[in-house]
Short mmCIF file of C-alpha atoms and ligand atoms in Angstrom, two decimals:
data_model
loop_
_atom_site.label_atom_id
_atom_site.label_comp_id
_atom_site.label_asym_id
_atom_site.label_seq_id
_atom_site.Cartn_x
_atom_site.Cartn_y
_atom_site.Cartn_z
CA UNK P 102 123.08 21.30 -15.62
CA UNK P 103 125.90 23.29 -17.90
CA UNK P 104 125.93 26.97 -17.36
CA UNK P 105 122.55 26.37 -15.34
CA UNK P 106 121.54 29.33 -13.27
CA UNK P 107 119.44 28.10 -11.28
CA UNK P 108 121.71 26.82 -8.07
CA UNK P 109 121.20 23.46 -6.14
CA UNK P 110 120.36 25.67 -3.11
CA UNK P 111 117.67 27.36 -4.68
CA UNK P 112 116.09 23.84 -5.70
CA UNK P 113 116.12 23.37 -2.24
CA UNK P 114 114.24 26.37 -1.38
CA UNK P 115 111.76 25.94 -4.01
CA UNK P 116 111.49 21.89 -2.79
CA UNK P 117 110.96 23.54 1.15
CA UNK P 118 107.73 25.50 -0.72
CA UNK P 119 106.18 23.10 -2.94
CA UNK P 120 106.94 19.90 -2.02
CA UNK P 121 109.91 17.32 -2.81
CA UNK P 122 107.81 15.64 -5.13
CA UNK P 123 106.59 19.23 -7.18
CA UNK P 124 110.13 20.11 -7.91
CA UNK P 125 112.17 18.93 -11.08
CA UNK P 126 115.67 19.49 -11.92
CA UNK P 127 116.26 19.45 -16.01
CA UNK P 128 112.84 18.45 -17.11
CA UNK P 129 112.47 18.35 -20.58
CA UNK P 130 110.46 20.65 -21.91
CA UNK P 131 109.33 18.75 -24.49
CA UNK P 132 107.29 16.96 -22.32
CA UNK P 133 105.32 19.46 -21.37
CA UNK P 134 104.68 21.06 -24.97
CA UNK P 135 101.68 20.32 -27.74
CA UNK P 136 104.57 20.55 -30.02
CA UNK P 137 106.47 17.65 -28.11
CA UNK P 138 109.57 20.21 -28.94
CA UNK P 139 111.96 21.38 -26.51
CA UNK P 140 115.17 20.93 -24.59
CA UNK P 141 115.57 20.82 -20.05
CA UNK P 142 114.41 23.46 -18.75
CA UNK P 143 117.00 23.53 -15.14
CA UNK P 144 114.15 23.82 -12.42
CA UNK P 145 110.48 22.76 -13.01
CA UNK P 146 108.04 23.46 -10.08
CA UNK P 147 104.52 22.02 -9.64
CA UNK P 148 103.04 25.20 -7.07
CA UNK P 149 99.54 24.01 -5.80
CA UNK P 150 98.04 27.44 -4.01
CA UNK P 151 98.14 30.81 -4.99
CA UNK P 152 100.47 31.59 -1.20
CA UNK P 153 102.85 29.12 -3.12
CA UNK P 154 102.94 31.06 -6.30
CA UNK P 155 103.85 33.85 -4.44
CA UNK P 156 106.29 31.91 -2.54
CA UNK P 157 107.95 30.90 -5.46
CA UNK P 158 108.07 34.34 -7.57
CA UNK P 159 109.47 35.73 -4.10
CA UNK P 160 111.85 32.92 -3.50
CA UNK P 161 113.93 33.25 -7.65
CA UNK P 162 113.67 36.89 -7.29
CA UNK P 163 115.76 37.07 -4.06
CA UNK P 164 117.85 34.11 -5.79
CA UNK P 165 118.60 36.15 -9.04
CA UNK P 166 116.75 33.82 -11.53
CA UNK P 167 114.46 33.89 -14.12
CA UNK P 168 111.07 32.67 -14.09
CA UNK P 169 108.64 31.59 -17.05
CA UNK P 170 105.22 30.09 -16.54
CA UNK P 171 103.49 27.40 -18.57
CA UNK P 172 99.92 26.46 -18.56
CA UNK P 173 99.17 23.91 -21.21
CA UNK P 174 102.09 24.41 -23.52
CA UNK P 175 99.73 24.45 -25.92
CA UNK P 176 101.58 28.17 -27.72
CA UNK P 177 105.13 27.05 -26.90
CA UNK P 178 108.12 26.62 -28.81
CA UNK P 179 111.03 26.02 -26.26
CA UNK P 180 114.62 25.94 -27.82
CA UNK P 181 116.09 22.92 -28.48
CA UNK P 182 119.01 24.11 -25.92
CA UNK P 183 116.07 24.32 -23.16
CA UNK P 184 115.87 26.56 -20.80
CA UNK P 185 117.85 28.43 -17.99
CA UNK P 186 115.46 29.39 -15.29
CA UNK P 187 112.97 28.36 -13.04
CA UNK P 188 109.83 26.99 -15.33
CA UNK P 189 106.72 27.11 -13.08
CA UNK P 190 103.47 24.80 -13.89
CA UNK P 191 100.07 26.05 -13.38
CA UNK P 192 98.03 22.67 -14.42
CA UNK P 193 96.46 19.71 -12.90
CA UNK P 194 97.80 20.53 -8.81
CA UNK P 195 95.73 24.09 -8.94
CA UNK P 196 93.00 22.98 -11.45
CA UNK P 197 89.54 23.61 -8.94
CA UNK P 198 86.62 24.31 -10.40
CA UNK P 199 83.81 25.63 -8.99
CA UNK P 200 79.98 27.43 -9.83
CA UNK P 201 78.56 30.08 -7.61
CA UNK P 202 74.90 30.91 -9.40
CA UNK P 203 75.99 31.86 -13.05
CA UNK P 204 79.54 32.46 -12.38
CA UNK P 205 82.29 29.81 -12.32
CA UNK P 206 85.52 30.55 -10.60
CA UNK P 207 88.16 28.65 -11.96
CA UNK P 208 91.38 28.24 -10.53
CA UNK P 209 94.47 28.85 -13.71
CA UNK P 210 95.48 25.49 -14.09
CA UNK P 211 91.77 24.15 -15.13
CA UNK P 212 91.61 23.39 -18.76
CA UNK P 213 89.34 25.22 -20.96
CA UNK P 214 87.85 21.98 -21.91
CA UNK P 215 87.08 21.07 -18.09
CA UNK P 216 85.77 24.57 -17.27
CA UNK P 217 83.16 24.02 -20.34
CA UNK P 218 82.15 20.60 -19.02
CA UNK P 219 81.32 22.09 -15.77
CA UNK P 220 79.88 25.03 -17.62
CA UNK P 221 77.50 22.16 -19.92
CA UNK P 222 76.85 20.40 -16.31
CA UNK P 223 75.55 23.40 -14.55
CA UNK P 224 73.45 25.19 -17.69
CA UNK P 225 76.02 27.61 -17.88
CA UNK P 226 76.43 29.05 -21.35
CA UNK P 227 78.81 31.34 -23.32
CA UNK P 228 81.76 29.25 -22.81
CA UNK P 229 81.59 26.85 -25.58
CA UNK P 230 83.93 28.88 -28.03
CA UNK P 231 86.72 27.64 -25.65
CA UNK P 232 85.91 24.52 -25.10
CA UNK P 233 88.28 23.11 -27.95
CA UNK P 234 90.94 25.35 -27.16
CA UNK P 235 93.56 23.08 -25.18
CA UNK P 236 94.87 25.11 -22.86
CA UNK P 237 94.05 26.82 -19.20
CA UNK P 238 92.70 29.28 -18.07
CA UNK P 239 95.63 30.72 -17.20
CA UNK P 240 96.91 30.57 -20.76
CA UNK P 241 93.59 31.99 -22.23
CA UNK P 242 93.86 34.81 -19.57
CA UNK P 243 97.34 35.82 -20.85
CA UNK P 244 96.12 35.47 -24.85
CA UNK P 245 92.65 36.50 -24.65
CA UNK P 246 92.55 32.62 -26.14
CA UNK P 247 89.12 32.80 -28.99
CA UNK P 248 87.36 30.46 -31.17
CA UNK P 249 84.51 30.96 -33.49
CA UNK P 250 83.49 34.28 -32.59
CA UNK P 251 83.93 34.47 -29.10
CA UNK P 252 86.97 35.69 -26.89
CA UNK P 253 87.60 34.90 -23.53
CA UNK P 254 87.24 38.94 -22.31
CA UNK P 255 83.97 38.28 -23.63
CA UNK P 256 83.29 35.74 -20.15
CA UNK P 257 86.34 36.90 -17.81
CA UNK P 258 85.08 39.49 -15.24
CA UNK P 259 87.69 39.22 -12.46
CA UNK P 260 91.10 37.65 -12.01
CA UNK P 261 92.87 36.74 -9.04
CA UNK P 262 97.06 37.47 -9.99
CA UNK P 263 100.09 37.55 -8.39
CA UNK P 264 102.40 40.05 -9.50
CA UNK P 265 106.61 39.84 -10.27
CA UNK P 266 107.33 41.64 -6.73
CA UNK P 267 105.12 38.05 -5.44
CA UNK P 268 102.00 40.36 -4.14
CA UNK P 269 98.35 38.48 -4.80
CA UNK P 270 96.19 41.45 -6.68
CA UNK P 271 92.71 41.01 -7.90
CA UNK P 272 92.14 42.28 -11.77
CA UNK P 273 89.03 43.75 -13.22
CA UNK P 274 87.84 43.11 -16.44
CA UNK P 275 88.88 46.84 -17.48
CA UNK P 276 92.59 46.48 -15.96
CA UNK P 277 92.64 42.89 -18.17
CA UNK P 278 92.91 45.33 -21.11
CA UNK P 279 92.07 42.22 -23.72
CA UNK P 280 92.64 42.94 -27.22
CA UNK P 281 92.94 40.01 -30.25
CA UNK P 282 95.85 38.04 -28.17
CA UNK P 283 96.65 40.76 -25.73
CA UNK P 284 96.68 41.32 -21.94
CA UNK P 285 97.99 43.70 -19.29
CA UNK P 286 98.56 40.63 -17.55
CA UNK P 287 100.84 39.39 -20.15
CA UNK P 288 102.97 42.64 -20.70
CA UNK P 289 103.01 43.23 -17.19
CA UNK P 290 104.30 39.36 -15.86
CA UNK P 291 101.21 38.64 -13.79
CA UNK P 292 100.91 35.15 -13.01
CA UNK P 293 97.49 34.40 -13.32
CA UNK P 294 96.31 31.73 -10.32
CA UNK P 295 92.17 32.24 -10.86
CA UNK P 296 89.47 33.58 -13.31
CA UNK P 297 86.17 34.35 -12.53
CA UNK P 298 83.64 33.86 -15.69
CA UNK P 299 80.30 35.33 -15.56
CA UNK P 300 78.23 33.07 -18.11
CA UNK P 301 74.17 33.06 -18.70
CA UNK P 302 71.67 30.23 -18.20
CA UNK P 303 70.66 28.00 -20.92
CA UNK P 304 69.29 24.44 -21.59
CA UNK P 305 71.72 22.00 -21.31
CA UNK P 306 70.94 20.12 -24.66
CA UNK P 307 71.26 23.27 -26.11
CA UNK P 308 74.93 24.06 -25.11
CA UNK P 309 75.77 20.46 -25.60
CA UNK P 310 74.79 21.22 -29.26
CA UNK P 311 76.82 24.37 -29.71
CA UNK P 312 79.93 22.14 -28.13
CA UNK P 313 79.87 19.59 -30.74
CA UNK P 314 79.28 21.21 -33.86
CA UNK P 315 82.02 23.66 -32.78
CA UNK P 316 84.12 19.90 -32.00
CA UNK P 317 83.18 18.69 -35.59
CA UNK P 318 84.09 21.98 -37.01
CA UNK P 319 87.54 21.80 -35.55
CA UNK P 320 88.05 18.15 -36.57
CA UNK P 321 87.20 18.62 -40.15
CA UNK P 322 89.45 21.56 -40.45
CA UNK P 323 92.32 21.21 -38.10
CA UNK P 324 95.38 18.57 -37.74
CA UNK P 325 94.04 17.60 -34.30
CA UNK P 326 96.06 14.07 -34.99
CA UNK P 327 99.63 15.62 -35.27
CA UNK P 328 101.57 17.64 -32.84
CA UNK P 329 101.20 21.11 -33.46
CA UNK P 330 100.59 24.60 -31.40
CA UNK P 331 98.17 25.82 -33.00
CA UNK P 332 97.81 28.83 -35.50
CA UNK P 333 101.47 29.68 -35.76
CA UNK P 334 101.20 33.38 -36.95
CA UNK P 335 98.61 36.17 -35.37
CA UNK P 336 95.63 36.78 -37.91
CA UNK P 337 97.34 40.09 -40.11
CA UNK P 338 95.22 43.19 -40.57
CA UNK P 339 92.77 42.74 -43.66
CA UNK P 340 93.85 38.94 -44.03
CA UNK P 341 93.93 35.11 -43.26
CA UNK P 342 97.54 33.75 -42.51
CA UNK P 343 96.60 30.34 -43.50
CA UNK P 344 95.07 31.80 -47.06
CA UNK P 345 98.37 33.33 -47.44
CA UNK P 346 101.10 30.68 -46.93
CA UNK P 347 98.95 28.58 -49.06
CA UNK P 348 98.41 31.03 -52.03
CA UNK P 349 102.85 31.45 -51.60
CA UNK P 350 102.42 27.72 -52.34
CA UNK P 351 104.10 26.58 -49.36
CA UNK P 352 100.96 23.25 -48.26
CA UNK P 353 103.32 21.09 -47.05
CA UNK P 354 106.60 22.80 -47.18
CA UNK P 355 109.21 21.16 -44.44
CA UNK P 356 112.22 21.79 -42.95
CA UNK P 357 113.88 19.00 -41.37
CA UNK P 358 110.61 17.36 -39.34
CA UNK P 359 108.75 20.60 -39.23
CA UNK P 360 105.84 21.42 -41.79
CA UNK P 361 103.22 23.47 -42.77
CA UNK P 362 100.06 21.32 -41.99
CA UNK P 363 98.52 19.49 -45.25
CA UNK P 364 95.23 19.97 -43.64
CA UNK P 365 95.47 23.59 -42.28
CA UNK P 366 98.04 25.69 -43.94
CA UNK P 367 97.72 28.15 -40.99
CA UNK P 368 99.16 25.29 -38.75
CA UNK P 369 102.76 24.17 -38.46
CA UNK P 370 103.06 20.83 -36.86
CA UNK P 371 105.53 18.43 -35.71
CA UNK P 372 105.69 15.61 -38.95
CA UNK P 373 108.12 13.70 -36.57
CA UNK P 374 111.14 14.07 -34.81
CA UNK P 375 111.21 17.80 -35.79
CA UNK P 376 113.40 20.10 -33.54
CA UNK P 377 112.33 23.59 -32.39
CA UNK P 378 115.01 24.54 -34.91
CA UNK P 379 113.66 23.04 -37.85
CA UNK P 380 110.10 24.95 -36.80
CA UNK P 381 111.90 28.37 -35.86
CA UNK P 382 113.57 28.01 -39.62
CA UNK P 383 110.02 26.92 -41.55
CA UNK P 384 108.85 30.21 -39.42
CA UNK P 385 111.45 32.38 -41.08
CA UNK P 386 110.98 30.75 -44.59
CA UNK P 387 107.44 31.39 -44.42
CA UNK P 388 107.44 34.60 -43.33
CA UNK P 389 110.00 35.45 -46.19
CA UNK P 390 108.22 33.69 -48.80
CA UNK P 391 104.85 35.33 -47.59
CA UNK P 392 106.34 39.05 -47.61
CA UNK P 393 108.17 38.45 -50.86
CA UNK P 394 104.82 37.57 -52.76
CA UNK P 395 101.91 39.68 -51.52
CA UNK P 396 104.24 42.34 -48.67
CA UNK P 397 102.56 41.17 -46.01
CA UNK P 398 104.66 40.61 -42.71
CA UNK P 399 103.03 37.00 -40.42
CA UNK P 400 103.91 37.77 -37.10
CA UNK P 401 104.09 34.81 -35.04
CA UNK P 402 101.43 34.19 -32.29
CA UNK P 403 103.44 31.11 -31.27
CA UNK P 404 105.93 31.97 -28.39
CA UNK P 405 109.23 31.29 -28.58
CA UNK P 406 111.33 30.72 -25.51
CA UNK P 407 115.28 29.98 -24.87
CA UNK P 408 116.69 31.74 -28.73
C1 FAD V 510 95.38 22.19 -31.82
C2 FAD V 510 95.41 23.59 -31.25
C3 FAD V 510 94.34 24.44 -31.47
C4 FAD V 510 94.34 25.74 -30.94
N1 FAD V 510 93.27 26.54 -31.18
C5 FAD V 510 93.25 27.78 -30.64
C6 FAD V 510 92.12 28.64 -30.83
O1 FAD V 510 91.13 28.28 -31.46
N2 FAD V 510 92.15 29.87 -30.27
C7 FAD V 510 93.22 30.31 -29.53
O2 FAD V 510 93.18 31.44 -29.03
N3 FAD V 510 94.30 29.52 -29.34
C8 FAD V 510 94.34 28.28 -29.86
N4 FAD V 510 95.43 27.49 -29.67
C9 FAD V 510 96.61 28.02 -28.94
C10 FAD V 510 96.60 27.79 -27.41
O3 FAD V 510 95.82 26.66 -27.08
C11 FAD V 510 96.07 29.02 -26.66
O4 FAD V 510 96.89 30.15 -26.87
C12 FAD V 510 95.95 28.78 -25.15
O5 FAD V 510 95.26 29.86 -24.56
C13 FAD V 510 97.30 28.62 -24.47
O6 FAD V 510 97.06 28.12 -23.15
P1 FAD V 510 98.17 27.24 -22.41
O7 FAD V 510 97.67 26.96 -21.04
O8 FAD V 510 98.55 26.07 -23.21
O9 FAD V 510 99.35 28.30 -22.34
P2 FAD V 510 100.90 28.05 -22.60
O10 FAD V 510 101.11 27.65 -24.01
O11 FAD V 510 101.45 27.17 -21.54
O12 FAD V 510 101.44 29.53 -22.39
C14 FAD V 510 101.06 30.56 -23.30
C15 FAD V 510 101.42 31.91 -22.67
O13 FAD V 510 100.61 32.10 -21.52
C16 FAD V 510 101.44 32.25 -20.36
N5 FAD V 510 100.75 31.59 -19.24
C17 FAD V 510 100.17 30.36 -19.22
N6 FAD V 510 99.57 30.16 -18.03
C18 FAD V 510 99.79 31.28 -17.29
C19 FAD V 510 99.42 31.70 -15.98
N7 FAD V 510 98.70 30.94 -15.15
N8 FAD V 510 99.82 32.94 -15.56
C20 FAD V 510 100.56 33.74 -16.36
N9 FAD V 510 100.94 33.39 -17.60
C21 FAD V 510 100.55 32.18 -18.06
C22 FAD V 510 102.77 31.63 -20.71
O14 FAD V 510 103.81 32.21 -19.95
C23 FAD V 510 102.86 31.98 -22.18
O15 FAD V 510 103.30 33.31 -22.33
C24 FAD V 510 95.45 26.18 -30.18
C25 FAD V 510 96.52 25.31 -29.94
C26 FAD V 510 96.51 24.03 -30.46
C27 FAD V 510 97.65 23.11 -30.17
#
């Protein structure tokens, strides 16, 4: 662990709240990205109740050290270098699911795709926009994650947080304060730990329908098969990235392993063996190429951790 700042004693602490087995030292990020990019990040800790998020948030801010949270890792680009600070996981050990009438209260670490298969099971509709995105509810909280129309402040009407001084709050849909990729959550470093999604009855078959022509839509269009994080840059005012990087003429421009998706120009992905150098450099390129021919700025709705 060189010039690490997480200690060995605070491992410890973090090992006495989460469990032995829920605590990693230098786990590579890259493992835990869509990308498959990303260098050690020093402490890695599996939390599996909200009293344990707390625990945790409490426990690095006493110690001095820095905290990030991952859902998914489905909008990550981690630094090659990794990452010096306590990386907490909100996945599979808080991922309960559950419906109460037309609501389903989901705990952050579901996956929109699991939510939307409870959703389908139940005859719960409105979710299906999400069901293709791959990440949690947790991440779509943070990103106001949307597909096809629909956003997820369109289905959100309470959260359950816990906030950087490691008190649980409950959110309304107002405090949320969604806009396209925006939360308060997100500016404000609330850790999400449950949403609450108020959807309306439907027929089954029905939903099922919506679910897989939204599936085949994605398939067609996107480069599901390579290792990517999605749309790279934020949708600019008045235009479509993708449209743009391919009009500069950059389909299938690389840098080192990284390039700009054959399939989906609005896509970067990981052609093999790229480094989260190689992608933060195709980033640059693009966005210089792009403002040279038409002035337009991409911004990058990929984030970038550890450069
Ligand atoms: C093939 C592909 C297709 C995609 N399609 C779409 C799409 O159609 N629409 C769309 O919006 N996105 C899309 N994405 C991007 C991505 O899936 C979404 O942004 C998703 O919401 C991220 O969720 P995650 O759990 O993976 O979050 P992560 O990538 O792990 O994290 C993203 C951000 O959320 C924060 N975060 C995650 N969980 C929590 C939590 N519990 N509490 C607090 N903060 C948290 C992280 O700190 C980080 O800032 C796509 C990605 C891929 C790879």
């Amino acid at each position: 662990m060189a010039n690490a700042v997480v200690s060995p004693d605070l491992i410890q602490v973090l090992a006495r709240i989460v469990g032995e087995e829920n605590v990693r030292a230098d786990e590579p990020m890259s493992a835990h990205t869509t990308f498959k990019i990303g260098g050690p990040a020093d402490a890695y800790v599996m939390p599996r109740t909200a009293d344990e998020v707390a625990a945790v948030v409490r426990a690095c801010d006493e110690a001095g050290a820095p905290l990030a949270v991952v859902g998914n890792g489905s909008d990550l680009l981690v630094a090659d270098a990794g990452l010096r600070c306590v990386v907490m996981q909100i996945l599979d050990n808080m991922a309960s699911v559950r419906v109460e009438d037309t609501r389903i209260v989901a705990q952050a670490g579901a996956t929109n795709a699991q939510v939307a298969r409870v959703a389908l099971e139940a005859g719960l509709a409105g979710f299906e926009f999400a069901s293709g995105i791959p990440g949690t509810i947790g991440g779509a909280s943070i990103m106001n994650a949307g597909a096809y129309g629909g956003e997820f402040k369109d289905v959100c009407v309470e959260l359950a947080c816990v906030t950087p001084a490691g008190e649980s709050v409950r959110v309304s849909r107002e405090e949320a304060d969604w806009s396209y990729r925006h939360s308060m959550m997100g500016d404000a470093g609330y850790i999400v730990v449950e949403a609450v999604l108020d959807l309306a009855r439907d027929d089954a078959a029905a939903i099922k329908d919506r679910m897989d022509d939204l599936k085949a839509r994605r398939e067609e269009k996107q480069p599901l098969e390579m290792p990517s994080a999605g749309s790279t840059f934020k949708r600019p005012e008045g235009y479509f990235a993708g449209k743009l990087i391919q009009d500069a003429g950059l389909r299938g421009y690389r840098v080192g392993g990284a390039q700009v998706s054959t399939k989906h120009t609005g896509f970067v992905v990981n052609a093999g063996d790229a480094t989260a150098a190689d992608v933060r450099q195709l980033i640059v390129d693009v966005q210089n190429r792009v403002f040279d021919e038409f002035g337009v700025r991409l911004e990058p709705e990929v984030k970038m951790w550890g450069f």
